[in-house]
XYZ file of C-alpha atoms in Angstrom:
158
model
C 72.191 121.316 179.877
C 68.918 123.229 179.863
C 65.926 122.907 182.147
C 64.914 119.541 180.692
C 67.266 116.548 180.906
C 66.949 115.557 177.241
C 68.541 112.167 177.926
C 65.247 111.171 179.582
C 63.606 111.117 176.136
C 64.103 107.556 174.819
C 62.444 105.613 171.989
C 61.386 102.877 174.439
C 59.287 105.538 176.210
C 57.338 106.728 173.146
C 53.979 105.050 172.604
C 51.782 105.532 169.561
C 48.161 104.455 169.099
C 47.357 103.413 172.656
C 43.639 102.729 172.666
C 42.321 104.374 175.839
C 38.724 105.402 176.475
C 39.675 107.631 179.396
C 42.691 108.704 181.403
C 42.446 105.740 183.805
C 42.703 103.373 180.794
C 45.653 105.392 179.558
C 47.369 105.241 182.969
C 46.745 101.478 183.107
C 48.310 100.867 179.665
C 51.201 103.221 180.335
C 51.772 101.948 183.866
C 51.998 98.353 182.644
C 54.674 99.276 180.110
C 56.607 101.487 182.526
C 56.527 98.786 185.241
C 57.769 96.140 182.776
C 60.673 98.410 181.844
C 61.574 99.089 185.490
C 60.659 102.780 185.666
C 57.913 102.820 188.314
C 56.912 101.325 191.647
C 53.691 99.409 192.333
C 52.199 102.545 193.924
C 52.477 104.595 190.700
C 49.006 103.971 189.243
C 47.043 105.002 192.346
C 49.374 107.956 192.929
C 49.185 109.362 189.399
C 45.399 108.913 189.216
C 44.942 110.660 192.585
C 47.276 113.519 191.695
C 45.552 114.035 188.341
C 42.164 114.292 190.099
C 43.506 116.875 192.546
C 45.862 118.756 190.209
C 44.657 118.266 186.620
C 47.170 118.717 183.832
C 45.166 119.202 180.615
C 46.450 122.124 178.580
C 44.524 123.466 175.583
C 46.999 125.232 173.350
C 46.221 126.863 170.040
C 48.056 124.210 168.007
C 47.765 121.101 170.204
C 45.908 119.789 173.243
C 48.226 118.109 175.740
C 48.269 116.670 179.236
C 51.389 116.520 181.389
C 50.574 114.119 184.237
C 53.174 113.362 186.877
C 53.479 112.098 190.418
C 55.852 112.258 193.365
C 59.283 110.677 193.142
C 58.654 107.974 195.753
C 56.464 106.214 193.162
C 59.337 106.040 190.657
C 62.126 103.485 190.365
C 64.168 105.722 188.044
C 63.588 108.968 186.146
C 61.876 109.060 182.760
C 59.767 111.118 180.388
C 57.165 109.074 178.506
C 55.314 110.386 175.467
C 51.968 108.963 174.382
C 50.077 109.810 171.233
C 46.828 107.863 171.714
C 44.668 106.470 168.919
C 42.094 109.114 169.733
C 42.232 112.060 172.157
C 41.920 111.268 175.860
C 39.961 113.745 177.995
C 41.795 115.418 180.875
C 40.490 118.160 183.136
C 42.082 121.511 182.402
C 45.146 122.601 184.344
C 44.221 124.307 187.613
C 40.547 123.582 186.812
C 40.545 126.630 184.522
C 38.373 126.062 181.496
C 36.724 123.161 179.741
C 37.979 119.595 179.673
C 40.870 119.042 177.269
C 40.825 116.231 174.677
C 44.583 115.549 174.810
C 46.216 114.524 171.532
C 49.564 114.106 173.253
C 50.347 113.041 176.804
C 53.787 113.698 178.282
C 54.171 111.769 181.532
C 56.942 113.178 183.671
C 58.735 110.766 185.958
C 61.199 113.191 187.480
C 63.302 112.749 190.575
C 63.678 116.524 190.814
C 62.223 118.562 193.626
C 59.115 120.674 193.040
C 61.131 123.600 191.625
C 62.726 121.304 189.044
C 59.350 119.875 188.010
C 57.882 123.356 187.619
C 60.803 124.399 185.406
C 60.331 121.345 183.170
C 56.569 121.941 182.984
C 57.155 125.554 181.973
C 59.674 124.521 179.291
C 57.264 121.952 177.834
C 54.345 124.390 177.914
C 56.473 126.874 175.962
C 57.078 124.238 173.280
C 53.399 123.319 173.056
C 52.393 126.976 172.746
C 54.564 127.182 169.614
C 52.481 126.221 166.555
C 55.503 125.179 164.476
C 56.920 122.984 167.265
C 53.524 121.391 167.901
C 53.025 120.608 164.204
C 56.470 119.011 164.039
C 55.729 116.900 167.129
C 52.355 115.749 165.779
C 53.941 114.851 162.426
C 56.234 112.249 163.993
C 55.468 108.627 163.144
C 58.364 106.803 164.822
C 59.619 106.729 168.406
C 63.102 107.784 167.257
C 61.685 110.738 165.300
C 59.671 111.857 168.339
C 62.735 111.622 170.577
C 64.858 113.645 168.148
C 62.256 116.417 167.875
C 61.646 116.604 171.635
C 65.371 116.661 172.411
C 65.998 119.421 169.871
C 63.000 121.491 170.969
C 63.876 121.131 174.666
C 67.470 122.087 174.016
C 66.229 125.503 173.009
């Protein structure tokens, strides 16, 4: 297995057309669905919002604008990777506060039980995919949860 546990990509964790005016709306919608499915603890929403304020995750790539929000493992019930393609882009501050705000077309929420080194490796793998114009176009072209899962698994496999 590579850096990313591709089994964490599941159709039940792919959400299209979430209508969110800002990232807090997005976290609220996503958190509700993740809680219902048993992936997160009650503390998740406050933790992810606080972490995103302190360590923003917006990434402006040439082919796609993404955000990769995550939080510490104590706020998770079990590991997951959720993918959201909102109805319209959701603004995130740029990663490491470097650059302008990023209108994210795709949000990949990492719910990893890995230690910091493991999370960094997954972040780097995902950033490599999103820097690839062909991979980004293929991801954006997906219209079904199953199609999104298949593309992400294949792209993360290497």
